[in-house]
Amino acid sequence: MTHLHITSWVLALILLGVAVWLYRFGKAKPGKIVHMILRLDFLLILYSGGSLIGNYFEGISGFTGELIIKVIAGIWTIAAIEMIANKAKKRQPARTWWIQFFIAFIIAVVLGFGRLPLGIM
Ligand code: HEM
């Protein structure tokens, strides 16, 4: 499940880049298609993340605080990605969302790789 989780958020980063690039260069229709695929990928991130949470109900203890922050940071990252894509679609600046994206993403990755115990199985 960690592999699916990592694959799905790496895919989200790629799709975000492609969607923003397409919108920026006026290619609204292909941009919209990539944006829709990006939204489907959000479901994959949530599903794989949710399944990983399941492991914590089966005996892992002592990480509740960090797990809660990790999940909030993950959801916050997804929200920021969606907002960046929307701003690109409307051709509006997304600076504040980019900042939030980087902060939330770094928190999610540091806690996921650095602190939480599951690791790549
Ligand atoms: C784009 C957003 C996200 C990023 C960048 C991200 C990043 C990561 C990373 C780097 C790991 C460590 C993988 C490993 O253990 O080898 C991880 C694990 C995990 N993620 Fe996410 N994640 C995101 C979204 C979410 C969401 C939305 C949830 C909850 C619904 C979630 C729940 C978890 C859980 C429970 C783990 C296992 C922690 C552990 O290693 O013990 N993540 N995530």
mmCIF file of N, CA, C and O in Angstrom, residues 5 8-9 11-13 15-16 19 34-50 74-86 101:
data_model
loop_
_atom_site.group_PDB
_atom_site.id
_atom_site.type_symbol
_atom_site.label_atom_id
_atom_site.label_comp_id
_atom_site.label_asym_id
_atom_site.label_seq_id
_atom_site.Cartn_x
_atom_site.Cartn_y
_atom_site.Cartn_z
ATOM 1 N N HIS A 5 0.618 4.447 -2.472
ATOM 2 C CA HIS A 5 0.529 5.798 -1.902
ATOM 3 C C HIS A 5 1.595 6.714 -2.528
ATOM 4 O O HIS A 5 1.278 7.800 -3.012
ATOM 5 N N SER A 8 0.915 7.349 -6.207
ATOM 6 C CA SER A 8 -0.212 8.240 -6.479
ATOM 7 C C SER A 8 0.127 9.703 -6.199
ATOM 8 O O SER A 8 -0.303 10.578 -6.947
ATOM 9 N N TRP A 9 0.920 9.990 -5.150
ATOM 10 C CA TRP A 9 1.223 11.421 -4.961
ATOM 11 C C TRP A 9 2.323 11.913 -5.905
ATOM 12 O O TRP A 9 2.330 13.083 -6.287
ATOM 13 N N LEU A 11 2.522 10.884 -8.968
ATOM 14 C CA LEU A 11 1.718 11.114 -10.170
ATOM 15 C C LEU A 11 0.985 12.458 -10.083
ATOM 16 O O LEU A 11 0.909 13.202 -11.069
ATOM 17 N N ALA A 12 0.483 12.787 -8.879
ATOM 18 C CA ALA A 12 -0.225 14.061 -8.692
ATOM 19 C C ALA A 12 0.701 15.242 -8.994
ATOM 20 O O ALA A 12 0.288 16.219 -9.620
ATOM 21 N N LEU A 13 1.973 15.138 -8.553
ATOM 22 C CA LEU A 13 2.915 16.235 -8.814
ATOM 23 C C LEU A 13 3.111 16.403 -10.318
ATOM 24 O O LEU A 13 3.118 17.526 -10.836
ATOM 25 N N LEU A 15 1.051 15.407 -12.786
ATOM 26 C CA LEU A 15 -0.187 15.880 -13.416
ATOM 27 C C LEU A 15 -0.427 17.361 -13.118
ATOM 28 O O LEU A 15 -0.903 18.096 -13.985
ATOM 29 N N LEU A 16 -0.080 17.800 -11.901
ATOM 30 C CA LEU A 16 -0.220 19.223 -11.573
ATOM 31 C C LEU A 16 0.652 20.052 -12.513
ATOM 32 O O LEU A 16 0.190 21.051 -13.083
ATOM 33 N N ALA A 19 -0.902 20.045 -16.007
ATOM 34 C CA ALA A 19 -2.142 20.836 -16.071
ATOM 35 C C ALA A 19 -1.834 22.336 -16.052
ATOM 36 O O ALA A 19 -2.365 23.101 -16.859
ATOM 37 N N VAL A 34 -6.487 16.752 -18.157
ATOM 38 C CA VAL A 34 -5.432 16.396 -17.201
ATOM 39 C C VAL A 34 -5.876 16.735 -15.777
ATOM 40 O O VAL A 34 -5.653 15.976 -14.837
ATOM 41 N N HIS A 35 -6.580 17.865 -15.636
ATOM 42 C CA HIS A 35 -7.108 18.291 -14.336
ATOM 43 C C HIS A 35 -8.080 17.241 -13.784
ATOM 44 O O HIS A 35 -8.061 16.904 -12.592
ATOM 45 N N MET A 36 -8.921 16.683 -14.659
ATOM 46 C CA MET A 36 -9.868 15.652 -14.222
ATOM 47 C C MET A 36 -9.131 14.383 -13.788
ATOM 48 O O MET A 36 -9.507 13.748 -12.792
ATOM 49 N N ILE A 37 -8.100 14.014 -14.543
ATOM 50 C CA ILE A 37 -7.313 12.827 -14.167
ATOM 51 C C ILE A 37 -6.642 13.082 -12.814
ATOM 52 O O ILE A 37 -6.586 12.196 -11.957
ATOM 53 N N LEU A 38 -6.165 14.323 -12.631
ATOM 54 C CA LEU A 38 -5.557 14.708 -11.353
ATOM 55 C C LEU A 38 -6.542 14.505 -10.207
ATOM 56 O O LEU A 38 -6.201 13.973 -9.147
ATOM 57 N N ARG A 39 -7.811 14.878 -10.439
ATOM 58 C CA ARG A 39 -8.826 14.708 -9.387
ATOM 59 C C ARG A 39 -9.081 13.242 -9.079
ATOM 60 O O ARG A 39 -9.300 12.876 -7.918
ATOM 61 N N LEU A 40 -9.056 12.404 -10.114
ATOM 62 C CA LEU A 40 -9.209 10.964 -9.865
ATOM 63 C C LEU A 40 -8.026 10.452 -9.036
ATOM 64 O O LEU A 40 -8.187 9.613 -8.153
ATOM 65 N N ASP A 41 -6.845 10.996 -9.352
ATOM 66 C CA ASP A 41 -5.645 10.590 -8.610
ATOM 67 C C ASP A 41 -5.753 10.990 -7.136
ATOM 68 O O ASP A 41 -5.227 10.301 -6.267
ATOM 69 N N PHE A 42 -6.450 12.100 -6.846
ATOM 70 C CA PHE A 42 -6.665 12.480 -5.434
ATOM 71 C C PHE A 42 -7.356 11.341 -4.690
ATOM 72 O O PHE A 42 -7.034 11.049 -3.531
ATOM 73 N N LEU A 43 -8.324 10.698 -5.380
ATOM 74 C CA LEU A 43 -9.050 9.596 -4.738
ATOM 75 C C LEU A 43 -8.098 8.454 -4.404
ATOM 76 O O LEU A 43 -8.209 7.816 -3.360
ATOM 77 N N LEU A 44 -7.143 8.239 -5.313
ATOM 78 C CA LEU A 44 -6.158 7.175 -5.093
ATOM 79 C C LEU A 44 -5.257 7.506 -3.894
ATOM 80 O O LEU A 44 -4.934 6.634 -3.087
ATOM 81 N N ILE A 45 -4.875 8.772 -3.782
ATOM 82 C CA ILE A 45 -4.059 9.197 -2.624
ATOM 83 C C ILE A 45 -4.848 8.978 -1.335
ATOM 84 O O ILE A 45 -4.341 8.417 -0.360
ATOM 85 N N LEU A 46 -6.130 9.397 -1.364
ATOM 86 C CA LEU A 46 -6.959 9.273 -0.163
ATOM 87 C C LEU A 46 -7.206 7.804 0.183
ATOM 88 O O LEU A 46 -7.157 7.409 1.352
ATOM 89 N N TYR A 47 -7.457 6.997 -0.851
ATOM 90 C CA TYR A 47 -7.709 5.566 -0.611
ATOM 91 C C TYR A 47 -6.475 4.891 -0.024
ATOM 92 O O TYR A 47 -6.550 4.183 0.988
ATOM 93 N N SER A 48 -5.301 5.123 -0.644
ATOM 94 C CA SER A 48 -4.082 4.462 -0.164
ATOM 95 C C SER A 48 -3.690 4.995 1.215
ATOM 96 O O SER A 48 -3.277 4.231 2.094
ATOM 97 N N GLY A 49 -3.857 6.317 1.422
ATOM 98 C CA GLY A 49 -3.568 6.903 2.738
ATOM 99 C C GLY A 49 -4.502 6.340 3.789
ATOM 100 O O GLY A 49 -4.079 5.979 4.892
ATOM 101 N N GLY A 50 -5.791 6.222 3.429
ATOM 102 C CA GLY A 50 -6.779 5.665 4.354
ATOM 103 C C GLY A 50 -6.439 4.230 4.737
ATOM 104 O O GLY A 50 -6.534 3.844 5.904
ATOM 105 N N GLY A 74 -1.340 15.891 4.553
ATOM 106 C CA GLY A 74 -1.647 15.232 3.282
ATOM 107 C C GLY A 74 -2.884 15.830 2.632
ATOM 108 O O GLY A 74 -2.886 16.155 1.436
ATOM 109 N N ILE A 75 -3.935 15.996 3.432
ATOM 110 C CA ILE A 75 -5.184 16.557 2.890
ATOM 111 C C ILE A 75 -4.962 18.016 2.472
ATOM 112 O O ILE A 75 -5.441 18.464 1.426
ATOM 113 N N TRP A 76 -4.174 18.735 3.269
ATOM 114 C CA TRP A 76 -3.861 20.144 2.969
ATOM 115 C C TRP A 76 -3.080 20.215 1.637
ATOM 116 O O TRP A 76 -3.322 21.109 0.802
ATOM 117 N N THR A 77 -2.153 19.289 1.430
ATOM 118 C CA THR A 77 -1.401 19.264 0.179
ATOM 119 C C THR A 77 -2.340 19.084 -1.014
ATOM 120 O O THR A 77 -2.224 19.786 -2.025
ATOM 121 N N ILE A 78 -3.290 18.141 -0.869
ATOM 122 C CA ILE A 78 -4.242 17.897 -1.955
ATOM 123 C C ILE A 78 -5.064 19.165 -2.222
ATOM 124 O O ILE A 78 -5.254 19.556 -3.384
ATOM 125 N N ALA A 79 -5.524 19.822 -1.150
ATOM 126 C CA ALA A 79 -6.318 21.049 -1.309
ATOM 127 C C ALA A 79 -5.507 22.108 -2.055
ATOM 128 O O ALA A 79 -6.015 22.771 -2.971
ATOM 129 N N ALA A 80 -4.230 22.256 -1.676
ATOM 130 C CA ALA A 80 -3.383 23.266 -2.320
ATOM 131 C C ALA A 80 -3.180 22.937 -3.797
ATOM 132 O O ALA A 80 -3.226 23.827 -4.659
ATOM 133 N N ILE A 81 -2.975 21.641 -4.104
ATOM 134 C CA ILE A 81 -2.790 21.232 -5.502
ATOM 135 C C ILE A 81 -4.030 21.592 -6.321
ATOM 136 O O ILE A 81 -3.933 22.159 -7.414
ATOM 137 N N GLU A 82 -5.201 21.293 -5.765
ATOM 138 C CA GLU A 82 -6.450 21.589 -6.481
ATOM 139 C C GLU A 82 -6.610 23.099 -6.681
ATOM 140 O O GLU A 82 -7.004 23.550 -7.755
ATOM 141 N N MET A 83 -6.262 23.881 -5.659
ATOM 142 C CA MET A 83 -6.385 25.334 -5.785
ATOM 143 C C MET A 83 -5.405 25.902 -6.809
ATOM 144 O O MET A 83 -5.752 26.807 -7.570
ATOM 145 N N ILE A 84 -4.175 25.360 -6.838
ATOM 146 C CA ILE A 84 -3.193 25.825 -7.827
ATOM 147 C C ILE A 84 -3.705 25.552 -9.238
ATOM 148 O O ILE A 84 -3.650 26.416 -10.122
ATOM 149 N N ALA A 85 -4.255 24.345 -9.433
ATOM 150 C CA ALA A 85 -4.776 23.995 -10.760
ATOM 151 C C ALA A 85 -5.951 24.917 -11.131
ATOM 152 O O ALA A 85 -6.052 25.377 -12.277
ATOM 153 N N ASN A 86 -6.812 25.198 -10.156
ATOM 154 C CA ASN A 86 -7.949 26.090 -10.428
ATOM 155 C C ASN A 86 -7.513 27.502 -10.774
ATOM 156 O O ASN A 86 -8.078 28.134 -11.660
ATOM 157 N N PHE A 101 1.294 24.827 -0.500
ATOM 158 C CA PHE A 101 1.619 23.509 -1.057
ATOM 159 C C PHE A 101 2.989 23.050 -0.565
ATOM 160 O O PHE A 101 3.136 21.920 -0.079
#
